[in-house]
Coordinates of C-alpha atoms in Angstrom, one line a residue:
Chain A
X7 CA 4.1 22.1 -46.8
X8 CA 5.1 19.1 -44.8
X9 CA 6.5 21.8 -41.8
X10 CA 2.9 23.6 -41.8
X11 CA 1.1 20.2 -41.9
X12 CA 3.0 19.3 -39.1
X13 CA 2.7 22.2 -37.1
X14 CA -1.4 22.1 -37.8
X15 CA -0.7 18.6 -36.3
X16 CA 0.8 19.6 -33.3
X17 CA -2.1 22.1 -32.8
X18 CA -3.9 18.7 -32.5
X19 CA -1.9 17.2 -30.1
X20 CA -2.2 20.2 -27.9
X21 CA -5.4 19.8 -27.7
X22 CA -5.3 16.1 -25.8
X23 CA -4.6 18.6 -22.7
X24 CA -7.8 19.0 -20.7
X25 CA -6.9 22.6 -21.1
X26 CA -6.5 24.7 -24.2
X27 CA -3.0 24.5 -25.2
X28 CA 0.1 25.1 -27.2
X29 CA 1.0 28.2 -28.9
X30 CA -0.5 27.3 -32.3
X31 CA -4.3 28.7 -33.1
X32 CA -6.2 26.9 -35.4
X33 CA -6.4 28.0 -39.0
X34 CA -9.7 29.6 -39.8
X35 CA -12.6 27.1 -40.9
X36 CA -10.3 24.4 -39.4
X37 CA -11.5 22.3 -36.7
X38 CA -10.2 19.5 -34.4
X39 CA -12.9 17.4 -32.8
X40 CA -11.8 14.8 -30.3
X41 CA -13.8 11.7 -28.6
X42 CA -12.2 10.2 -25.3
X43 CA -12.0 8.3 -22.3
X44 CA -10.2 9.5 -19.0
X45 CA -10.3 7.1 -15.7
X46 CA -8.5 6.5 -12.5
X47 CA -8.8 4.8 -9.9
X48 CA -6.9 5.4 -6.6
X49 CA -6.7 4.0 -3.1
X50 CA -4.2 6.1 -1.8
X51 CA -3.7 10.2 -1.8
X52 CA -1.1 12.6 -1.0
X53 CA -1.7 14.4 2.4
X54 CA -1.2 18.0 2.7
X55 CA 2.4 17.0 3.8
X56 CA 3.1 15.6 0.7
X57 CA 3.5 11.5 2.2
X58 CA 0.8 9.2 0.9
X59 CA -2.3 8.0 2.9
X60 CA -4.5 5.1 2.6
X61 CA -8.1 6.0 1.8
X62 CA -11.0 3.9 0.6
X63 CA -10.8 3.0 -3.4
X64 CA -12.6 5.8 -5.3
X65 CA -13.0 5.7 -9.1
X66 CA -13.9 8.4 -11.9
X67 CA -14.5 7.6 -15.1
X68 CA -15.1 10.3 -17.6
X69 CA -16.0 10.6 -21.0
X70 CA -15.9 13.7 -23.2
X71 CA -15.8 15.4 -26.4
X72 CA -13.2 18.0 -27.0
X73 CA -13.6 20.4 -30.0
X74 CA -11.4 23.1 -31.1
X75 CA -12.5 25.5 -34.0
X76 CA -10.7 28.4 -35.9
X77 CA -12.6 31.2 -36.3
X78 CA -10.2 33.1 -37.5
X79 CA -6.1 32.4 -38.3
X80 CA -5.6 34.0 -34.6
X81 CA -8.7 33.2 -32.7
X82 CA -9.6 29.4 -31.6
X83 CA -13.1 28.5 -30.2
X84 CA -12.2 25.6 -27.5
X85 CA -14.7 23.6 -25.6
X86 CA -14.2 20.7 -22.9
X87 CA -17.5 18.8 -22.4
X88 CA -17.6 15.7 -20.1
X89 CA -21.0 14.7 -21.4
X90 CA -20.8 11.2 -19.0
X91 CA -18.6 10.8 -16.1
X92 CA -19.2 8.1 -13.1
X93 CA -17.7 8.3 -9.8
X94 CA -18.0 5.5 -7.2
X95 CA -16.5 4.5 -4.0
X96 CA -15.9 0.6 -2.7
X97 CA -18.1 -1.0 -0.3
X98 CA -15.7 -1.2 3.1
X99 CA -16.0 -4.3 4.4
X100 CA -15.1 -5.9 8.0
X101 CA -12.3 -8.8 7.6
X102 CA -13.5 -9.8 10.7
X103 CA -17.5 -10.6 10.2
X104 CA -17.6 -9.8 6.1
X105 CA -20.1 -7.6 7.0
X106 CA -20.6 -4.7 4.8
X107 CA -19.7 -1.4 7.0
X108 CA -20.3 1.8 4.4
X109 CA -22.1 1.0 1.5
X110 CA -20.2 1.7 -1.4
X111 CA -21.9 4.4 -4.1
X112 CA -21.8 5.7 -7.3
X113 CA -23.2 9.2 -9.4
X114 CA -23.4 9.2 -12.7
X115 CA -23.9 13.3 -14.6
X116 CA -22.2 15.4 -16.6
X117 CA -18.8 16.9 -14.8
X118 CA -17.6 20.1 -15.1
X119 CA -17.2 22.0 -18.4
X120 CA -14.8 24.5 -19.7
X121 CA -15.3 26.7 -22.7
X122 CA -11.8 28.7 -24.1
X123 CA -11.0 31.4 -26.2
X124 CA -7.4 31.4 -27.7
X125 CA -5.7 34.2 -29.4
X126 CA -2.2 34.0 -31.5
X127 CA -0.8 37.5 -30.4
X128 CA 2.5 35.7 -32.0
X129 CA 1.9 33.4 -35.9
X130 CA 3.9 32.3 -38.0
X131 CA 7.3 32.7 -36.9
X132 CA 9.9 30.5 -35.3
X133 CA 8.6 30.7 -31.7
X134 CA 4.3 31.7 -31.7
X135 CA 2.6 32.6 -28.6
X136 CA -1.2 32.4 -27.8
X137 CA -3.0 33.4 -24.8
X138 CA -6.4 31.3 -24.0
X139 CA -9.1 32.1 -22.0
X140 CA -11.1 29.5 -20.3
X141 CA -13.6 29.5 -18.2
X142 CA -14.5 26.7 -15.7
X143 CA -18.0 25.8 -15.4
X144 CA -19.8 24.4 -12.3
X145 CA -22.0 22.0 -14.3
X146 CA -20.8 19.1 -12.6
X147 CA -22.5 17.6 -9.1
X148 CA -19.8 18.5 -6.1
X149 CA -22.2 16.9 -3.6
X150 CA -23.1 13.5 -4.2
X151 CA -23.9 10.3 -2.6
X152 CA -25.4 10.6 0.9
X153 CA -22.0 11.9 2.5
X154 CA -21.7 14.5 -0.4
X155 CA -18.6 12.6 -0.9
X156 CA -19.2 11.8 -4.3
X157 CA -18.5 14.9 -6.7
X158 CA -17.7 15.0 -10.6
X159 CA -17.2 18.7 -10.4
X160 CA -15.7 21.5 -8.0
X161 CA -19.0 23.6 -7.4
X162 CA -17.0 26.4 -8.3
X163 CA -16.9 28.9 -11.3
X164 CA -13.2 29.8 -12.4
X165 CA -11.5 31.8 -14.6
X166 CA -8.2 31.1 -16.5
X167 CA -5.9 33.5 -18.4
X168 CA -2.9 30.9 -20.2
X169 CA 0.2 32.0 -22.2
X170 CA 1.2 29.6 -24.3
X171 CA 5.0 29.5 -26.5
X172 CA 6.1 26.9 -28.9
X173 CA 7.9 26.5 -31.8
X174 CA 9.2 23.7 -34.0
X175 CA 12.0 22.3 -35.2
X176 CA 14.2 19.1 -36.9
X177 CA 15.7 16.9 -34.8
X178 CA 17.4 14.9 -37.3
X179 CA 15.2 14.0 -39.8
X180 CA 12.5 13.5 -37.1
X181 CA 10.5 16.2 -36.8
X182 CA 9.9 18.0 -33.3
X183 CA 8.2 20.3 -31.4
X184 CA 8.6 22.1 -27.9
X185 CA 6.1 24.1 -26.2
X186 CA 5.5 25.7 -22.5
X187 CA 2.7 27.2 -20.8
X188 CA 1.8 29.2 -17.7
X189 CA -1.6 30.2 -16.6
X190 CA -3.5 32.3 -13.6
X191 CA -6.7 30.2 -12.7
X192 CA -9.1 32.3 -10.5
X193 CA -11.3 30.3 -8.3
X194 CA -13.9 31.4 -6.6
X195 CA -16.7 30.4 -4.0
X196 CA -13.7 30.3 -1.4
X197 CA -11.4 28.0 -3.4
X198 CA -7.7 29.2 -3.6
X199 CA -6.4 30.2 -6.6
X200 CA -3.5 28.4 -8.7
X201 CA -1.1 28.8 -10.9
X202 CA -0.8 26.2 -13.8
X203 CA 2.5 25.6 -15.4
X204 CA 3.8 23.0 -18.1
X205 CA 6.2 22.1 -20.8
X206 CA 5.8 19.6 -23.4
X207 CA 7.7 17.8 -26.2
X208 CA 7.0 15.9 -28.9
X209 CA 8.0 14.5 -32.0
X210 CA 6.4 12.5 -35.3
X211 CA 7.4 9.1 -36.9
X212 CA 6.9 7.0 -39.9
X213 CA 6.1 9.8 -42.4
X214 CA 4.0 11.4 -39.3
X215 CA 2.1 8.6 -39.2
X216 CA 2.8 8.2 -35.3
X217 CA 3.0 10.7 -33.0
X218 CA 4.9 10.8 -29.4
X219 CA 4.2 13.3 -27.0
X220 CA 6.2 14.0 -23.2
X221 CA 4.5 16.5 -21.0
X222 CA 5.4 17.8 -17.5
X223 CA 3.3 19.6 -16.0
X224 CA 1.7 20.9 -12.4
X225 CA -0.6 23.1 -10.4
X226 CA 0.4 25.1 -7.4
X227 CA -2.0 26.5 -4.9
X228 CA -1.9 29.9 -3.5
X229 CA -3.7 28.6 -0.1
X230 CA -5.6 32.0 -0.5
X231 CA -9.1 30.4 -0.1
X232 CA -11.4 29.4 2.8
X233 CA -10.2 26.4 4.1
X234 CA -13.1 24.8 5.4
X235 CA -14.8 24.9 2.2
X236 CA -13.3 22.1 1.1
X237 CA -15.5 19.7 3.7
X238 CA -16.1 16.8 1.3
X239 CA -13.6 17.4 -1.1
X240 CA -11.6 14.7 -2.2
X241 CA -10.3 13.1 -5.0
X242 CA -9.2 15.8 -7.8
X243 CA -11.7 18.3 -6.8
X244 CA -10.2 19.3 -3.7
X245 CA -9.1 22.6 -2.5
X246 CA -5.4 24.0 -2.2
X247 CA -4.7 20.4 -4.3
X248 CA -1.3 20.1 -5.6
X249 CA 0.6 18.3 -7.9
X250 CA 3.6 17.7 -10.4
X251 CA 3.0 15.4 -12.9
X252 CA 4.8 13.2 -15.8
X253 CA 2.2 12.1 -18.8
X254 CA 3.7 10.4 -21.7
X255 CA 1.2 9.9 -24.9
X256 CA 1.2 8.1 -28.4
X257 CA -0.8 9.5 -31.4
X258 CA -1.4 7.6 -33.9
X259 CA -2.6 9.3 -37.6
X260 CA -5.2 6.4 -39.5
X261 CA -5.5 8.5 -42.3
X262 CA -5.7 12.4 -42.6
X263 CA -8.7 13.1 -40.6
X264 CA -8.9 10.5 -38.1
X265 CA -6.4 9.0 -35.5
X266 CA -6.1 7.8 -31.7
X267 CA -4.2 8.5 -28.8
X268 CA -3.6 6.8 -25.5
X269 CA -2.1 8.8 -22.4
X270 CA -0.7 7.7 -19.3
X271 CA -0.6 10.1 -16.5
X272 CA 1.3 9.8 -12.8
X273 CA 2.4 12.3 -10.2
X274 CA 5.9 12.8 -9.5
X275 CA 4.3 14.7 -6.1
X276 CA 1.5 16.5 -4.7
X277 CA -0.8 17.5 -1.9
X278 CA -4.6 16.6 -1.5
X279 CA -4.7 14.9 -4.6
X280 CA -5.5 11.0 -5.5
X281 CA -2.0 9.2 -5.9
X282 CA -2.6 6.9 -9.0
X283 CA -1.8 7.0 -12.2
X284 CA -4.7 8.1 -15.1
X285 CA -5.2 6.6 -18.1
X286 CA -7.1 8.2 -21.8
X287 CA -7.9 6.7 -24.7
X288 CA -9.5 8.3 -27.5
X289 CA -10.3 9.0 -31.2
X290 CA -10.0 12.2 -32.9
X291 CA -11.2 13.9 -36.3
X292 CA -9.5 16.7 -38.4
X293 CA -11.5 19.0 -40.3
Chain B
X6 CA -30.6 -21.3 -42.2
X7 CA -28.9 -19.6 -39.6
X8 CA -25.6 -20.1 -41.0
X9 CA -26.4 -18.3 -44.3
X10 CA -27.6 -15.2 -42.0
X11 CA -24.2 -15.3 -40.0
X12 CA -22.4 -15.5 -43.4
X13 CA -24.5 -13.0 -45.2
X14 CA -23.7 -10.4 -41.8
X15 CA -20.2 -11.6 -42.1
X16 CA -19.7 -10.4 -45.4
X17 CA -21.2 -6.9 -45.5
X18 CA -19.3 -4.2 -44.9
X19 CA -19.5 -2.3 -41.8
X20 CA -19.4 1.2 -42.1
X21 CA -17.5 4.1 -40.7
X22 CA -20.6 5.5 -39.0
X23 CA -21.4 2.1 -37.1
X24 CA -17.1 1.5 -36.4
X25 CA -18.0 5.0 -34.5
X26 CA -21.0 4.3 -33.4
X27 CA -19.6 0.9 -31.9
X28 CA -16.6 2.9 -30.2
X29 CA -18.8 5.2 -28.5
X30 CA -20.7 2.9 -27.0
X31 CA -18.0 0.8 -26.0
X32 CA -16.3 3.5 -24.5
X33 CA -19.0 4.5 -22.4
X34 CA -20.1 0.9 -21.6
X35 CA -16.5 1.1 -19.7
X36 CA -17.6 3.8 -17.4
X37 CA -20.4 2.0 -16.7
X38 CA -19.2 -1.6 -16.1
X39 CA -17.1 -0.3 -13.2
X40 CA -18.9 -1.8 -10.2
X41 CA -18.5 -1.0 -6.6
X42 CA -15.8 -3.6 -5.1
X43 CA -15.0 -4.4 -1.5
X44 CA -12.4 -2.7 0.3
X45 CA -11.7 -5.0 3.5
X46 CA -10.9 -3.2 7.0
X47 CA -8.8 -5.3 9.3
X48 CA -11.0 -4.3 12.6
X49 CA -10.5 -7.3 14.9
X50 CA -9.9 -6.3 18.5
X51 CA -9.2 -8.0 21.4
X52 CA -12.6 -9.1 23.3
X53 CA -12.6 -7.5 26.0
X54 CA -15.0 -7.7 29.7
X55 CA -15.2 -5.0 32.3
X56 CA -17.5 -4.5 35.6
X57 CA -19.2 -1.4 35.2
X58 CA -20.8 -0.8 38.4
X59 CA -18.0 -1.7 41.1
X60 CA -18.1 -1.2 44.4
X61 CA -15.4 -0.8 46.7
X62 CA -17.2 -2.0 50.2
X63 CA -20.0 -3.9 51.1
X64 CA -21.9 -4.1 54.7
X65 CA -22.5 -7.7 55.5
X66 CA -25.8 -9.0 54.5
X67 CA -26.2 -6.3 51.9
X68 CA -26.5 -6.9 48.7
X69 CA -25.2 -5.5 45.4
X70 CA -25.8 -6.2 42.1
X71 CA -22.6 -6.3 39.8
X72 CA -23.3 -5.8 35.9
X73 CA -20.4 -6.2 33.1
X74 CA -20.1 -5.2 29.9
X75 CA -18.6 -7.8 27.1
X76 CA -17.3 -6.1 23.8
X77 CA -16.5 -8.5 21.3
X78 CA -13.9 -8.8 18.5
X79 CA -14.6 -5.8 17.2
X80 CA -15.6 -3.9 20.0
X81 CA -19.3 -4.0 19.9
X82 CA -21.4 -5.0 22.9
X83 CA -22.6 -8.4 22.8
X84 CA -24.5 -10.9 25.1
X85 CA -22.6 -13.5 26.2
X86 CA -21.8 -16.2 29.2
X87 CA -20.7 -14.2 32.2
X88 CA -19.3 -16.7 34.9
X89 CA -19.4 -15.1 38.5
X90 CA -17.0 -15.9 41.5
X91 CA -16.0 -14.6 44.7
X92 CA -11.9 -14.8 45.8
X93 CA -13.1 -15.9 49.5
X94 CA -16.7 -17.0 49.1
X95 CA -16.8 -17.0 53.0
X96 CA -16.5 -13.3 53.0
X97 CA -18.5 -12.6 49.6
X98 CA -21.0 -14.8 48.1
X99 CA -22.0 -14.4 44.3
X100 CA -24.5 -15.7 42.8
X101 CA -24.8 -16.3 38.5
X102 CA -26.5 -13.3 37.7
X103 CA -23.5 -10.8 39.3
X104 CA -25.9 -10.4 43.0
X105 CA -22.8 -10.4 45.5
X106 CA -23.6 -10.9 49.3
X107 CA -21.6 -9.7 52.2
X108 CA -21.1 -12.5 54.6
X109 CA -18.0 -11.3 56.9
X110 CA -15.5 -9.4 57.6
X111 CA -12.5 -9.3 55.2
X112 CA -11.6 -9.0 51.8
X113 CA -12.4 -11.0 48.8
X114 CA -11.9 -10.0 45.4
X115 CA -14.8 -10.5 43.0
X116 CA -14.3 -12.0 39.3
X117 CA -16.0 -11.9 35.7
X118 CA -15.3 -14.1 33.7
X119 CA -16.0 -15.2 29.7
X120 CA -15.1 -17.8 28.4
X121 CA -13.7 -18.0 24.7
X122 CA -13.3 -20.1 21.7
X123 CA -10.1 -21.2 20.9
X124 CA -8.6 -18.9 23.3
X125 CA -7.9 -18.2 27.2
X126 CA -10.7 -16.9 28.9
X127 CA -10.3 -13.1 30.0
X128 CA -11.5 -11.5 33.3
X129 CA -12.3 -8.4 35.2
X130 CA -12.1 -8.1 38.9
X131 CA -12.9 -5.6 41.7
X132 CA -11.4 -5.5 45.5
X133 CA -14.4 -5.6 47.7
X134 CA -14.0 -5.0 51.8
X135 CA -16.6 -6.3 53.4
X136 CA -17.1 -5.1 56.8
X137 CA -19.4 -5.2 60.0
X138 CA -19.7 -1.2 59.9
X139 CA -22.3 1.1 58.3
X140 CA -21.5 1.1 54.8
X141 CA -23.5 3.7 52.3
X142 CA -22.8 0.9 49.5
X143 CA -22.4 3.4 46.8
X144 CA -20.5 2.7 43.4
X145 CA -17.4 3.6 42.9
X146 CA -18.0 6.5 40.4
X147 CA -15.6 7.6 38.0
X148 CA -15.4 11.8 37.0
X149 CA -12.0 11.8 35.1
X150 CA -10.7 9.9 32.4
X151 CA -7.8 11.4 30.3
X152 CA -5.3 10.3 27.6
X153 CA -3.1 11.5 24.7
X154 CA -4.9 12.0 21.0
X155 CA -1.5 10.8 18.3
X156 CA -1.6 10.8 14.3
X157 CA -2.1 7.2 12.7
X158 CA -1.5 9.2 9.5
X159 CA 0.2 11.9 7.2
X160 CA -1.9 14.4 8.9
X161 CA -1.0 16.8 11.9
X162 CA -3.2 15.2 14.7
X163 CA -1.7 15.8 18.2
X164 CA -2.6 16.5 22.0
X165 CA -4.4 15.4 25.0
X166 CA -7.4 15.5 26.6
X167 CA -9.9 14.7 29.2
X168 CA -13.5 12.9 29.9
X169 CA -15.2 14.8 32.2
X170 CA -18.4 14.0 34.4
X171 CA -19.2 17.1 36.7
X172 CA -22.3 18.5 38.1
X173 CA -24.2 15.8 36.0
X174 CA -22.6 16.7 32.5
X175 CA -20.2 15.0 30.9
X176 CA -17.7 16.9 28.8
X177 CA -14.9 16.1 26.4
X178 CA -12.2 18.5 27.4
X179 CA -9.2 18.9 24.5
X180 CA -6.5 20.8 26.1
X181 CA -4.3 23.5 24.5
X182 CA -1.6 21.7 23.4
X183 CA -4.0 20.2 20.6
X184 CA -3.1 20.3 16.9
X185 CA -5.1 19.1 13.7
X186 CA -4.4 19.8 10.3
X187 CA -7.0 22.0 8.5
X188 CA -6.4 20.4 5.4
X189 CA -8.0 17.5 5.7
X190 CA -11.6 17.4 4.5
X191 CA -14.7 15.8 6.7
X192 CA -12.7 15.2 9.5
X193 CA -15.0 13.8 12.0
X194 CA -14.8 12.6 16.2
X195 CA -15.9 9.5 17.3
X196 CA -16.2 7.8 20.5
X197 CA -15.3 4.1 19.9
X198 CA -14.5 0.8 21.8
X199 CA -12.6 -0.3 18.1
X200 CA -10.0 2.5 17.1
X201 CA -9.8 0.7 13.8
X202 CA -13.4 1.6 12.1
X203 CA -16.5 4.2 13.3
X204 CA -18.3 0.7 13.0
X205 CA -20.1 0.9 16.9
X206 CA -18.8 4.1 17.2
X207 CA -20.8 7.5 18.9
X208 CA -20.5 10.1 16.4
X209 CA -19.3 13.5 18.5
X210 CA -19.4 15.6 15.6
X211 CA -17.4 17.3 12.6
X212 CA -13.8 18.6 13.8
X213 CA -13.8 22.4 13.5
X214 CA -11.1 23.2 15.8
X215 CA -7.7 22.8 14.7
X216 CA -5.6 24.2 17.5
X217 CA -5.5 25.4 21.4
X218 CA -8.5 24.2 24.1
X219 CA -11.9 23.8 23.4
X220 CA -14.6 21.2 24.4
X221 CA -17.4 18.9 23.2
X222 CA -20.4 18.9 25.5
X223 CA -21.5 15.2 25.1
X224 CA -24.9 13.2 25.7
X225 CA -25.6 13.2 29.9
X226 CA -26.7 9.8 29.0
X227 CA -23.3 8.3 28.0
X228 CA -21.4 6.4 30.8
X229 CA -18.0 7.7 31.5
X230 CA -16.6 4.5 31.4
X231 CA -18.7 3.4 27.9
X232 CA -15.9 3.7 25.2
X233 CA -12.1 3.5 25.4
X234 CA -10.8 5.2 22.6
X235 CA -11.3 8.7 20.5
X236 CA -11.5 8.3 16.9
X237 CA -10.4 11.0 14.5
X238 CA -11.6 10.4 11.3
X239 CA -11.8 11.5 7.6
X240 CA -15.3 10.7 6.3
X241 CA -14.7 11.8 2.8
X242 CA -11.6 9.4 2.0
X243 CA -13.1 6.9 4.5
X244 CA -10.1 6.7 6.6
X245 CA -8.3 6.7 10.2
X246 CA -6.7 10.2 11.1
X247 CA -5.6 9.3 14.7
X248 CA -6.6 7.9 18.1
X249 CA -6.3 8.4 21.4
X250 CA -6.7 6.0 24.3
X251 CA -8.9 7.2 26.9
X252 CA -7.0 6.2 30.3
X253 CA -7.9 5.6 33.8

């Protein structure tokens, strides 16, 4: 009992991911319903080289509601909905006269969705495996401000097949999990294509009362798209963006249906891709 | 009064529902309270003064009008003080608003000058012959002005080019040894007397040639000798690509 409560656990914490993840459907009728806040800001990027480059400040600040439902023991229902997000960039300001030179602006909108399917082709054994289906939704704006600088989505409809293996195990007394993942995401309206990789690790304290959780994980671009469609990208919408990135995160269980999490998130590298660390908070529900 | 309503709020419970309710809206309220600072650009230049109409002879009792341009310390044009003087006002008389007069044979040089706050004034100056033979008194006209474009960034921005006034047009002729990186987004062309911000500057136009010779046909109206400096730079993440001093 207390191994399949905590593998329905760690079904949650897959879930933090802004993709569907893990190898671990939910069980039919159960549900996972999350409430959070992602920012970051960032004054400096990685270049196509890889070295980091000054730009001006930008800021996105997104908040969302993550559900995952089982509608069956094998198939998961999975939806990523930034109901608010705000994106902003500073005012630039001469040192020499304090005169304002660009205006700094904002949007506020819904960003980019993304709805999932995931399917256990593996349960109930030592090592499971899922693949997910998600698809990408352009709800987001991915021209704003007057520049069309400002952007809390891509503009671009993708599609993303994921494989997903974990298992669980002791370490100790502490109880542990491990899971990896690789996925094909197909991008369209001239955006390259990626592939999305990641492992993961985590473990459960204090009765499993308080959750940690080490990820590693990383995009890489198949530079197969139209370059010059990327004119006002920026930020972490960009095309043929890269990146490797370490993202350490606490749970913490309240009582059996609710809990909260915090994550930290910072690149080890990448290309055309904000070089700051993120930040989450949120509050989740079990059903 | 009021105390027994803080006491009575105190004391009731608050419920699950409002915690939640509470949350959300403080979670959002975060998004929302992030305001728009001030990044600060260090722009200052060095002011700068420069005749723009010089001539190289002058018949005696002719007359020419010199006229300067001042840039100030961030390499706008401003009004200022100009102080006029001849080397050898025996050969070449000047008067305050720049109106030089051949008075003899010989050579005189012919200065600008502006005088600035808490530093040393700076100058311009022009040769002038001034001789008893037929001159046409035409300004010395400039048709070529060339330089190397370098990377002040990450980003793959090399090359050179030249400033071009012929047959009336004036062209901006990048040569073949020019290469940009295609991955930067909004990558834009300025021409600029401050290399530092597009503040003042002539927008030429988005960059959508990355490698080998091509060339921007510019406004007939802009002088050759208007603006110093290109400016490559990346609209979207409001920053400096790379530069290129436009020469003699």
């Amino acid at each position: 009992m207390k191994r399949l409560c905590f593998l329905i656990f760690i079904s949650f914490l897959f879930s933090f991911s802004a993709f569907a993840g893990g190898g671990w459907p939910q069980p039919k009728g159960h549900g996972f319903f999350k409430f959070s806040q992602w920012w970051l800001i960032s004054d400096q990027h990685f270049t196509d080289t890889g070295l980091l480059d000054p730009n001006v400040t930008q800021g996105i600040f997104t908040t969302s509601i993550y559900a995952e439902y089982g509608f069956t023991d094998r198939l998961t229902g999975i939806l990523y909905f930034p109901l608010f997000s705000r994106t902003y960039f500073n005012n630039t300001v001469s040192a020499t006269t304090g005169e304002i030179l660009t205006a700094g602006e904002a949007i506020n909108g819904v960003a980019d969705t993304d709805i999932s399917l995931k399917y256990g082709l593996i349960v109930n054994k030592p090592v499971v495996l899922s693949a997910t289906l998600t698809l990408g939704l352009p709800f987001g704006e991915s021209q704003g401000g007057t520049a069309g600088n400002l952007q809390l989505g891509d503009g671009e409809f993708n599609q993303m097949l994921q494989l997903d293996a974990g298992t669980s195990f002791q370490l100790g007394k502490v109880a542990a999990y491990a899971n990896a993942y690789a996925g094909f995401n197909n991008r369209t309206n001239g955006f390259s294509d990626e592939l999305r990789y990641g492992i993961e690790a985590g473990t459960g304290f204090f009765g499993s009362k308080l959750y940690t959780i080490f990820r590693l994980y990383g995009i890489s671009s198949l530079k197969n798209g139209s370059n010059r469609n990327n004119e006002n990208s920026t930020s972490i919408f960009a095309n043929n963006t890269e990146f490797l990135t370490f993202s350490p995160e606490i749970a913490y269980n309240i009582n059996e249906k609710w809990g909260v999490s915090a994550t930290y998130a910072s690149a080890l590298k990448g290309r055309l891709i904000f070089a700051a660390p993120s930040y989450a908070v949120g509050v989740y529900l079990n059903l | 009064m009021g105390v027994g309503i803080v006491c009575r709020f105190a004391a009731k419970p608050i419920s699950k529902i409002m915690k939640l309710q509470v949350l959300i809206i403080a979670i959002i309220g975060t998004s929302l309270c992030n305001c728009i600072g001030d990044d600060i650009i260090f722009d200052t230049v060095d002011e700068s003064i420069r005749i723009t109409n010089p001539i190289d002879s002058l018949q005696i009792d002719s007359t020419h009008e010199f006229r300067a341009l001042f840039l100030n310390n961030i390499g706008i044009e401003a009004e200022t003080d100009l102080d006029w003087q001849s080397s050898d006002p025996n050969v070449l008389s000047i008067d305050a608003n720049g109106v030089a007069t051949g008075l003899q044979e010989g050579r005189a040089i012919m200065y600008v000058e502006v005088a600035l706050e808490d530093k040393e004034p700076i100058r311009d100056e022009k040769l002038v012959v001034v001789t008893a033979a037929e001159v046409l008194n035409t300004e010395v006209e400039t048709t070529e002005r060339e330089g190397t474009i370098r990377t002040t960034s990450s980003y793959v921005l090399e090359g050179s080019f030249i400033l071009k006034r012929e047959n009336d047009e004036l062209r901006l002729e990048i040569a073949e040894d020019y290469k940009a990186s295609s991955s930067l987004p909004g990558l834009y062309l300025y021409l600029t007397n401050n290399p530092n911000t597009t503040n003042g500057a002539l927008e030429i136009g988005m960059v959508n040639t990355f490698e080998g010779a091509h060339t921007y046909q510019l406004d007939n109206d802009i002088d050759i000798n208007q603006f110093d400096y290109l400016l490559y730079y990346c609209k979207p993440f409001g920053v400096k690509v790379g530069e290129g001093e436009i020469g003699e």
